[in-house]
PDB file of C-alpha atoms in Angstrom:
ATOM      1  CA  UNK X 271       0.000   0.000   0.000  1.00 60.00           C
ATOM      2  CA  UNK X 272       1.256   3.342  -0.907  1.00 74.00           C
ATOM      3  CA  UNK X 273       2.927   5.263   2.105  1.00 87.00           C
ATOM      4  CA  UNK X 274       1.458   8.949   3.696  1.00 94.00           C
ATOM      5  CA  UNK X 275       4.053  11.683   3.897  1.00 96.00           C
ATOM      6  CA  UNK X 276       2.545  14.740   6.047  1.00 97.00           C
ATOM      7  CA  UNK X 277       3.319  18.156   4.771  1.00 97.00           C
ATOM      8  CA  UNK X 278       3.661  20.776   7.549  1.00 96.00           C
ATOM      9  CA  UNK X 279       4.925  24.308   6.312  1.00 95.00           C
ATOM     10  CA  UNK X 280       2.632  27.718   6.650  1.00 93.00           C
ATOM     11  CA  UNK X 281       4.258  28.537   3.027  1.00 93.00           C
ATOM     12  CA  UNK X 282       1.881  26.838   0.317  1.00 94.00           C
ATOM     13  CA  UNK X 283       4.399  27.095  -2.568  1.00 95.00           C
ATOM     14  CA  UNK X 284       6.675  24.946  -0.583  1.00 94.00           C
ATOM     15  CA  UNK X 285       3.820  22.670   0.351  1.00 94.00           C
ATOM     16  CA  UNK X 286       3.134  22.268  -3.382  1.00 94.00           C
ATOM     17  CA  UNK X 287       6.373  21.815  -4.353  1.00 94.00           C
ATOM     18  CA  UNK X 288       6.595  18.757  -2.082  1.00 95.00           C
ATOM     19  CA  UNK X 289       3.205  17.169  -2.946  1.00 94.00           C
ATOM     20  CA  UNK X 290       4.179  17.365  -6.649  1.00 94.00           C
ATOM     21  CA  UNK X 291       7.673  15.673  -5.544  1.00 93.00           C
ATOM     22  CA  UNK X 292       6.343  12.878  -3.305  1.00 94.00           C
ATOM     23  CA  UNK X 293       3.602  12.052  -5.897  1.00 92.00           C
ATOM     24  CA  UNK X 294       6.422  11.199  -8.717  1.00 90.00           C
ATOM     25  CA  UNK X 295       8.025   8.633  -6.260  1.00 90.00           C
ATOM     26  CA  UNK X 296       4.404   7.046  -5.883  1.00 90.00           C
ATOM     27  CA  UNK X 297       3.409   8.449  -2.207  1.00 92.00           C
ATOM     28  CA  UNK X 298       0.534   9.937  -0.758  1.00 94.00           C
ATOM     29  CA  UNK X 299       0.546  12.751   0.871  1.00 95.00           C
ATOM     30  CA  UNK X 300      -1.563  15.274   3.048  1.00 95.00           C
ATOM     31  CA  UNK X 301      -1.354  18.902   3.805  1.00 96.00           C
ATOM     32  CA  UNK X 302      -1.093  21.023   7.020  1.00 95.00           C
ATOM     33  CA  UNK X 303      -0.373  25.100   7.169  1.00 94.00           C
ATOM     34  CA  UNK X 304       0.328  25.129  10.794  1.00 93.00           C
ATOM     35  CA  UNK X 305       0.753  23.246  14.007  1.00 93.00           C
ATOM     36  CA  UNK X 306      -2.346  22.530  15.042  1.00 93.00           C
ATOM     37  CA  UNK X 307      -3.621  21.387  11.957  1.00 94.00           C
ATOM     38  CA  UNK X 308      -0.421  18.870  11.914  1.00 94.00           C
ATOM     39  CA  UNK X 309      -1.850  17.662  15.326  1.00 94.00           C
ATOM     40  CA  UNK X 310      -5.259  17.024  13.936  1.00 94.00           C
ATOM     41  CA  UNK X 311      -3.593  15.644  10.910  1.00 94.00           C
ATOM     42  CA  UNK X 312      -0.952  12.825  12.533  1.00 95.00           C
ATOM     43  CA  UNK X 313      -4.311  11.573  14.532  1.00 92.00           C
ATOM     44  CA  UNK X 314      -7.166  11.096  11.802  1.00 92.00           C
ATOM     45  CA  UNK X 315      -4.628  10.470   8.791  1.00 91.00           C
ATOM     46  CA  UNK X 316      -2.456   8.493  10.759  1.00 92.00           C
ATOM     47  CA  UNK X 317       0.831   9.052   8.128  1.00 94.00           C
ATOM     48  CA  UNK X 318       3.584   6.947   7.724  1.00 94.00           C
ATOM     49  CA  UNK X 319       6.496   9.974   8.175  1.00 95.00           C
ATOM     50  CA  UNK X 320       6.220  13.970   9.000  1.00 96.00           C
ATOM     51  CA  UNK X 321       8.174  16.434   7.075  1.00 96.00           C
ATOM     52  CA  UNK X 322       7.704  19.247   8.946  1.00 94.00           C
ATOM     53  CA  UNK X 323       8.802  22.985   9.253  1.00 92.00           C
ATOM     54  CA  UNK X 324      10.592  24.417  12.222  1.00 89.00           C
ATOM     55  CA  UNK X 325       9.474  27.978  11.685  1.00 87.00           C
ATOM     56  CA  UNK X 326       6.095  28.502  11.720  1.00 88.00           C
ATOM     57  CA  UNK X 327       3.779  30.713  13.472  1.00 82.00           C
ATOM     58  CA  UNK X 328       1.324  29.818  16.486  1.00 82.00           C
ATOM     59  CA  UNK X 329       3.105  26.506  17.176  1.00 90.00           C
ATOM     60  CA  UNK X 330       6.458  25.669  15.757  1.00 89.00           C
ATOM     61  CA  UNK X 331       7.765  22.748  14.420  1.00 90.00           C
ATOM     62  CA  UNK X 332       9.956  22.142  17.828  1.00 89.00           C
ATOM     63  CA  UNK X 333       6.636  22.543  19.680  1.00 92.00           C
ATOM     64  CA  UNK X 334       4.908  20.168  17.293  1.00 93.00           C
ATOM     65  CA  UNK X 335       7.708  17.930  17.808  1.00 92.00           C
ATOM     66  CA  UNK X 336       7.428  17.107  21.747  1.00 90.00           C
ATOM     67  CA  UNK X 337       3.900  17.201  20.948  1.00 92.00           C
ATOM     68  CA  UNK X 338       4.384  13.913  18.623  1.00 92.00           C
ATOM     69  CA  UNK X 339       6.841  12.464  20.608  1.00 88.00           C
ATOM     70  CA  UNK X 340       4.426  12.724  23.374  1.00 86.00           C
ATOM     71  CA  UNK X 341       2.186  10.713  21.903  1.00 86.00           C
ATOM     72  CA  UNK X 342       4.152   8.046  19.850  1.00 84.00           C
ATOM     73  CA  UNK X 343       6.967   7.138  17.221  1.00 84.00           C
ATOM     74  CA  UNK X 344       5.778   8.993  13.921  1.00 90.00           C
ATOM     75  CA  UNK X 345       9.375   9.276  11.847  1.00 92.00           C
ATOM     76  CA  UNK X 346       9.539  13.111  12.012  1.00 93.00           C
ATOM     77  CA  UNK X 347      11.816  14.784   9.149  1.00 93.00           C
ATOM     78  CA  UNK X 348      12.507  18.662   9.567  1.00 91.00           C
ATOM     79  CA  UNK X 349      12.524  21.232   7.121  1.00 89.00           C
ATOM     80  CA  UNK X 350      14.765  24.260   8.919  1.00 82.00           C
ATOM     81  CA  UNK X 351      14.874  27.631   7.234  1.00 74.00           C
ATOM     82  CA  UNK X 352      17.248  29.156  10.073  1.00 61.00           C
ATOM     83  CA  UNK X 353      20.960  28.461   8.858  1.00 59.00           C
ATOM     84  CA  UNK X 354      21.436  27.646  12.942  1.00 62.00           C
ATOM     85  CA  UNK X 355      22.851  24.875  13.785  1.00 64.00           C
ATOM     86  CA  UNK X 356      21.359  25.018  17.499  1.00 67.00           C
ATOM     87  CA  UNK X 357      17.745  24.683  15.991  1.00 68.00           C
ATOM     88  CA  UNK X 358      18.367  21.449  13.991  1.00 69.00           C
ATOM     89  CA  UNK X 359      20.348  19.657  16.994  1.00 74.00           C
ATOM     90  CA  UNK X 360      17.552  20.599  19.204  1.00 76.00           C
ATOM     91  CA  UNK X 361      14.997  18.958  16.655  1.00 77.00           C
ATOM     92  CA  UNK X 362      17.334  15.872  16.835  1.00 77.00           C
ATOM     93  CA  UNK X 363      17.126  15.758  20.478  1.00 79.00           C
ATOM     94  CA  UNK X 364      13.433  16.137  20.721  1.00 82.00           C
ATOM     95  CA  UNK X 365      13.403  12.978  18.140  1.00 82.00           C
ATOM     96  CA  UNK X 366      13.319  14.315  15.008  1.00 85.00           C
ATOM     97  CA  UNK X 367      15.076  11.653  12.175  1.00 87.00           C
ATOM     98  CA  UNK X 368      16.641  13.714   9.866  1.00 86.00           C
ATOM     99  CA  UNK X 369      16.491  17.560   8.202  1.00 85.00           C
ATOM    100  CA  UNK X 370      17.582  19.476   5.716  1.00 86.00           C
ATOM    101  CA  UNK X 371      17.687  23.667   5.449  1.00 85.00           C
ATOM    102  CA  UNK X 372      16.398  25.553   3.321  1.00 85.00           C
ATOM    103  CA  UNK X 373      16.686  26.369   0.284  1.00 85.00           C
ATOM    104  CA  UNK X 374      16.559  22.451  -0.195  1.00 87.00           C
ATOM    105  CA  UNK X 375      15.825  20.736  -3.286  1.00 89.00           C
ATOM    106  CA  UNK X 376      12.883  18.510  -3.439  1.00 91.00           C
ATOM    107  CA  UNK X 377      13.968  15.585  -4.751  1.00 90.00           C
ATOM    108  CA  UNK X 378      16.715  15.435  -2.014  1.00 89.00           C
ATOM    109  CA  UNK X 379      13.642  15.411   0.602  1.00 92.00           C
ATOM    110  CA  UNK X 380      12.188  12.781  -1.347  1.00 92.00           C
ATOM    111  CA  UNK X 381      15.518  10.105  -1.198  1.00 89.00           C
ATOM    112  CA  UNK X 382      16.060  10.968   2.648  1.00 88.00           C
ATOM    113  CA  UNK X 383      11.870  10.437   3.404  1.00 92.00           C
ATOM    114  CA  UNK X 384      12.556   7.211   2.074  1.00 90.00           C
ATOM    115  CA  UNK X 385      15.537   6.303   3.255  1.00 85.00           C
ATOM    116  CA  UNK X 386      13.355   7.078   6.467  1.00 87.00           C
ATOM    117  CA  UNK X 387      10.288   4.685   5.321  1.00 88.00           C
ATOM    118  CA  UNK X 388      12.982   2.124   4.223  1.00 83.00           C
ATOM    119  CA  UNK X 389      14.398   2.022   8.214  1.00 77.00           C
ATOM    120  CA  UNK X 390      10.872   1.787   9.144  1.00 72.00           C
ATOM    121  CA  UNK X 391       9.575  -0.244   7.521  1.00 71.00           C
ATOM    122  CA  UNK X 392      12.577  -2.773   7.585  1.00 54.00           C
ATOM    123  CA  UNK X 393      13.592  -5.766   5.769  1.00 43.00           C
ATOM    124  CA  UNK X 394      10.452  -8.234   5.614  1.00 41.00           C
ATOM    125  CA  UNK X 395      11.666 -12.285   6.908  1.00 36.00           C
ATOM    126  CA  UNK X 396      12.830 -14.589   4.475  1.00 37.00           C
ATOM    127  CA  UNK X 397      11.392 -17.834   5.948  1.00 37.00           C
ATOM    128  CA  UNK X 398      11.583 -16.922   9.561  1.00 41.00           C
ATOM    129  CA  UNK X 399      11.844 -14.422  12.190  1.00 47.00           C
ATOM    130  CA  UNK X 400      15.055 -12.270  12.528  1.00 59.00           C
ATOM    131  CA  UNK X 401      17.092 -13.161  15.263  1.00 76.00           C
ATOM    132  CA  UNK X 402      16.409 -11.249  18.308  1.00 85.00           C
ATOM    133  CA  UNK X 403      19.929  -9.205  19.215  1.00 88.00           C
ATOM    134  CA  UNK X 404      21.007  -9.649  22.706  1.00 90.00           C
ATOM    135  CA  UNK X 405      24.008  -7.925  25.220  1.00 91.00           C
ATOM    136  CA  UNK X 406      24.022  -7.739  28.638  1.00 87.00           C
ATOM    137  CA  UNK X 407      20.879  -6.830  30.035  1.00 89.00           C
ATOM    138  CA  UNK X 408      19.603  -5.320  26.448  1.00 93.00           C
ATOM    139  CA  UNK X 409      17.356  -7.390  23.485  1.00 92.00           C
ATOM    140  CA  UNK X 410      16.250  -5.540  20.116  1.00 92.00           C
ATOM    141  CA  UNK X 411      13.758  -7.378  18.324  1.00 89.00           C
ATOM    142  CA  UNK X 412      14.734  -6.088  14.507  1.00 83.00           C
ATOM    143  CA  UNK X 413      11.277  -7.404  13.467  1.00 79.00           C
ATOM    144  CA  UNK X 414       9.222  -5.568  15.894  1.00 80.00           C
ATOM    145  CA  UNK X 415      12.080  -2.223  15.944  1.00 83.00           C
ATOM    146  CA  UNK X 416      11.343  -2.875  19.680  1.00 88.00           C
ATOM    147  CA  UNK X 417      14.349  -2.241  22.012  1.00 92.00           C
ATOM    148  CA  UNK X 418      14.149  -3.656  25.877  1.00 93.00           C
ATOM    149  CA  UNK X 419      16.789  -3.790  29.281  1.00 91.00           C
ATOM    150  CA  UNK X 420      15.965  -6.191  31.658  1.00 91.00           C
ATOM    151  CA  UNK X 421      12.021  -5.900  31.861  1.00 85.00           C
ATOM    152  CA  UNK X 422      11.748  -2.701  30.749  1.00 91.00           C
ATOM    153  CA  UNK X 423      10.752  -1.144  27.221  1.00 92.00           C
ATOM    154  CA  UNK X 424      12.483   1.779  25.895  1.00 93.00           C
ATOM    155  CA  UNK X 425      10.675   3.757  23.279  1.00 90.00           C
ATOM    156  CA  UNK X 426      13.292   4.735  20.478  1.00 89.00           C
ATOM    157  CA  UNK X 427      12.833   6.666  16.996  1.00 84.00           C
ATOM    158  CA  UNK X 428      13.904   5.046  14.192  1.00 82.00           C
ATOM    159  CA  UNK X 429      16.825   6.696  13.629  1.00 84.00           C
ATOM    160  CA  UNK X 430      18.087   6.245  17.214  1.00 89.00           C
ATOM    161  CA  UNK X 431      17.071   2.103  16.777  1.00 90.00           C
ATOM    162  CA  UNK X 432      19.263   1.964  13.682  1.00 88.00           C
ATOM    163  CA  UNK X 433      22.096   3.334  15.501  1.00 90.00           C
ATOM    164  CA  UNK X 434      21.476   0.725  18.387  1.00 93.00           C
ATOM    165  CA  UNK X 435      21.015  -2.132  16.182  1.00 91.00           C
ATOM    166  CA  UNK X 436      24.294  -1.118  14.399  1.00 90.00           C
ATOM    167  CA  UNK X 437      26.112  -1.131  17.436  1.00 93.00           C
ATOM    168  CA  UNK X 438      24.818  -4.166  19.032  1.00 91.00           C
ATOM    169  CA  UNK X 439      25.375  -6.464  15.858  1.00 88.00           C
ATOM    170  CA  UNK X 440      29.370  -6.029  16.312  1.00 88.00           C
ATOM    171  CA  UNK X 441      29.647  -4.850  19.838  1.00 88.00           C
ATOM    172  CA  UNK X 442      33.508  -4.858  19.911  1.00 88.00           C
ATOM    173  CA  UNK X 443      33.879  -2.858  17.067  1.00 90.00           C
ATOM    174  CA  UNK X 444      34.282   0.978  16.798  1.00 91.00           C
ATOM    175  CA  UNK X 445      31.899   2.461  14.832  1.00 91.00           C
ATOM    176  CA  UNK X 446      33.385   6.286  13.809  1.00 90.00           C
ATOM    177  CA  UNK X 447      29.963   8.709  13.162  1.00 86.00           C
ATOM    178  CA  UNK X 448      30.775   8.368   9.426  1.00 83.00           C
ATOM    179  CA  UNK X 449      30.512   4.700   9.462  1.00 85.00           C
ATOM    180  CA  UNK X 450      27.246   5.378  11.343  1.00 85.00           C
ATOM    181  CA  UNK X 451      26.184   7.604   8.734  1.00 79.00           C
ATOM    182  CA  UNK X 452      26.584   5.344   6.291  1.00 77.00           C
ATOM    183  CA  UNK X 453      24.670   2.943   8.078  1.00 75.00           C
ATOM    184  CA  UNK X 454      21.645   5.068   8.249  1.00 75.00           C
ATOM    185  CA  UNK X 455      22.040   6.312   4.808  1.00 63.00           C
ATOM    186  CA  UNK X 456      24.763   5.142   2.655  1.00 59.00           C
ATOM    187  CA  UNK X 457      27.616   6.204   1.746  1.00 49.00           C
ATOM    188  CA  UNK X 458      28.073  10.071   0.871  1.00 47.00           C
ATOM    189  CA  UNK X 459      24.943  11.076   2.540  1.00 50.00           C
ATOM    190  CA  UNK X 460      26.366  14.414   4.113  1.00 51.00           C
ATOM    191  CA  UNK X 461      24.909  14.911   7.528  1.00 58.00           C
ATOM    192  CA  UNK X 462      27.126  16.692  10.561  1.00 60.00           C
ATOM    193  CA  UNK X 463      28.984  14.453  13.055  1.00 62.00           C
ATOM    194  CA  UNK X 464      27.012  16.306  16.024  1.00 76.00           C
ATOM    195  CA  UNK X 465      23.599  15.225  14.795  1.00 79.00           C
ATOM    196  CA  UNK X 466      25.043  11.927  14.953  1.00 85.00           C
ATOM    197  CA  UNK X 467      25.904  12.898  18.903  1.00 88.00           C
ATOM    198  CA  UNK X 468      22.489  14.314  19.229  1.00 87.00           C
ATOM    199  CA  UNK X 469      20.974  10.712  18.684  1.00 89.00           C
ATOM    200  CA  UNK X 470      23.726   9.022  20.664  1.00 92.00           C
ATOM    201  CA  UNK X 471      22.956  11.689  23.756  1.00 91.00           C
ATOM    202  CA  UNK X 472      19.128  10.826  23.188  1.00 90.00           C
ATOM    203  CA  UNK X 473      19.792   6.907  23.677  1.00 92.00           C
ATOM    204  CA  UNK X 474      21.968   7.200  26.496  1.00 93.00           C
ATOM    205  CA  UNK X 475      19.300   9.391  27.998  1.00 93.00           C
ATOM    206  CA  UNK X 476      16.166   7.300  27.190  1.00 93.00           C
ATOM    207  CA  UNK X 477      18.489   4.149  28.565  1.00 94.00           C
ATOM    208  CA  UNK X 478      19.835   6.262  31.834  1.00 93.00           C
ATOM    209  CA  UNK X 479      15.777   6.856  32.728  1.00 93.00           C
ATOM    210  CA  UNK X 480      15.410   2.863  32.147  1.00 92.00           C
ATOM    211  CA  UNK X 481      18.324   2.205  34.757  1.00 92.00           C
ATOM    212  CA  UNK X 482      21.179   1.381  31.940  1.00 92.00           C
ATOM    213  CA  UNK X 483      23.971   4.239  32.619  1.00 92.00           C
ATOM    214  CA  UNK X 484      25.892   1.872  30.152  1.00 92.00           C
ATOM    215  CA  UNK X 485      24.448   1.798  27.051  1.00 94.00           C
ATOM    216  CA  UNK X 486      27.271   3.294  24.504  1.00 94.00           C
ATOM    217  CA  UNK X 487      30.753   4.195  25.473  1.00 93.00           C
ATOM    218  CA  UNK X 488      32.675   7.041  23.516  1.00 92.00           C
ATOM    219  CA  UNK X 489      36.436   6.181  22.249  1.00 88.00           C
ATOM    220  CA  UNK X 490      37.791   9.613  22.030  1.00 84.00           C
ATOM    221  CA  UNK X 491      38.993  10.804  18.609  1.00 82.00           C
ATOM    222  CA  UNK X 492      37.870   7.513  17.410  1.00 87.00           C
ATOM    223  CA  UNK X 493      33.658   7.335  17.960  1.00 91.00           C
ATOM    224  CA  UNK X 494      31.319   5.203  19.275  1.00 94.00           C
ATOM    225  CA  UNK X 495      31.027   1.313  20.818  1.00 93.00           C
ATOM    226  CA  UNK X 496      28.240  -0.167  22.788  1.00 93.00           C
ATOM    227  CA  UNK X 497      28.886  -0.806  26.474  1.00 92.00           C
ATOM    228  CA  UNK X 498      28.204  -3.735  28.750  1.00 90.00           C
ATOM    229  CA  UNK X 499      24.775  -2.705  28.852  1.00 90.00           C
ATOM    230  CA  UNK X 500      24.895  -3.872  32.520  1.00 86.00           C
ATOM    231  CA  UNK X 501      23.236  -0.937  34.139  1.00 78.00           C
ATOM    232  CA  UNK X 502      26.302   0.260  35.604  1.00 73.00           C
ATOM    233  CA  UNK X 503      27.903   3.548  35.307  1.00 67.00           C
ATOM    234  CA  UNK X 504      30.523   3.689  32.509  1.00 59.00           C
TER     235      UNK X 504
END
């Protein structure tokens, strides 16, 4: 079935321009010119992804952010016309996926929204269920993008789960943030190291409130491995 992409931005030439891009790659998509109307949107459309503008009067995109986060995992992608660099790592932190600034060009919006989709929706079973990943006190279930220590759930975005499951499958191994960036997006996808530390900061913080202090060490000048996952303070 064809995917939703919700369209938040209080400009509707840059509303249009999306629709008219997401409807070449085959995807459906709805409309909202503010932050309520995204609200009212994500519960009666129920889409699969948000792209959604920072900027906007009333209720901002940040705002509109918590707001989803709040409620569940929608795959939020922002759309930031402030060249500030605070604004998009704050969007990363509140859970945001991915953004881009503006001026962006559509089609670029288009492969990262499905990069997105592709992570989300994940790779369907051969014959069987994918083996459940286990370390320490932690289990991911890659089927069901569900991520648990000890008998407690830990509610991840789908961004921050790809990260995990990256680490987890070779948990001696290094991982620099442009290996991890690769991992989420292939190779050449230009993103900044620090919004890869925004989603590592977010799942030691989601982890820490679970009672896992442990969850991903930090090799200096190198990047990032997981940790015992014990619970323990690193």
């Amino acid at each position: 079935m064809p995917r939703t992409i919700l369209i938040v931005d209080d400009d509707p030439h840059i509303r249009q321009l999306l629709v008219f891009a997401f409807g070449k790659a085959g995807l459906d998509t709805v409309e909202a010119g503010d932050g309520e109307a995204a609200l009212a949107a994500v519960r009666t459309q129920q889409p699969d992804l948000v792209v959604l503008d920072i900027n906007m009067p009333r209720m901002d995109g940040l705002e509109v952010c918590r707001r989803l986060r709040a409620q569940g995992d929608v795959p939020i992608f922002f759309l930031s016309s402030r060249d500030d660099e605070i604004d998009r790592v704050l969007g990363i932190e509140l859970g945001a996926d991915d953004y881009v600034v503006k001026p962006f060009s559509p089609r670029e919006v288009v492969a990262r929204s499905m990069a997105i989709l592709r992570r989300t929706a994940g790779k369907p079973p051969a014959v069987e269920k994918a083996v459940t990943l286990r370390h320490g006190e932690l289990m991911l279930d890659p089927d069901a993008w569900t991520a648990t220590w000890r008998d407690t759930s830990v509610s991840l975005t789908v961004t921050e789960f790809t990260i995990l499951r990256t680490l987890v499958s070779m948990p001696a191994r290094i991982f620099s943030r442009d290996m991890i960036i690769d991992r989420l997006h292939g190779p050449g996808f230009a993103i900044t190291d620090r919004t890869i530390d925004s989603h590592v900061r977010n799942l030691r913080r989601k982890f820490a409130e679970a009672g896992c202090a442990d969850i991903v060490e930090t090799r200096a000048g190198v990047g990032y491995r997981l940790g015992n996952c014990t619970g323990a303070a690193p």
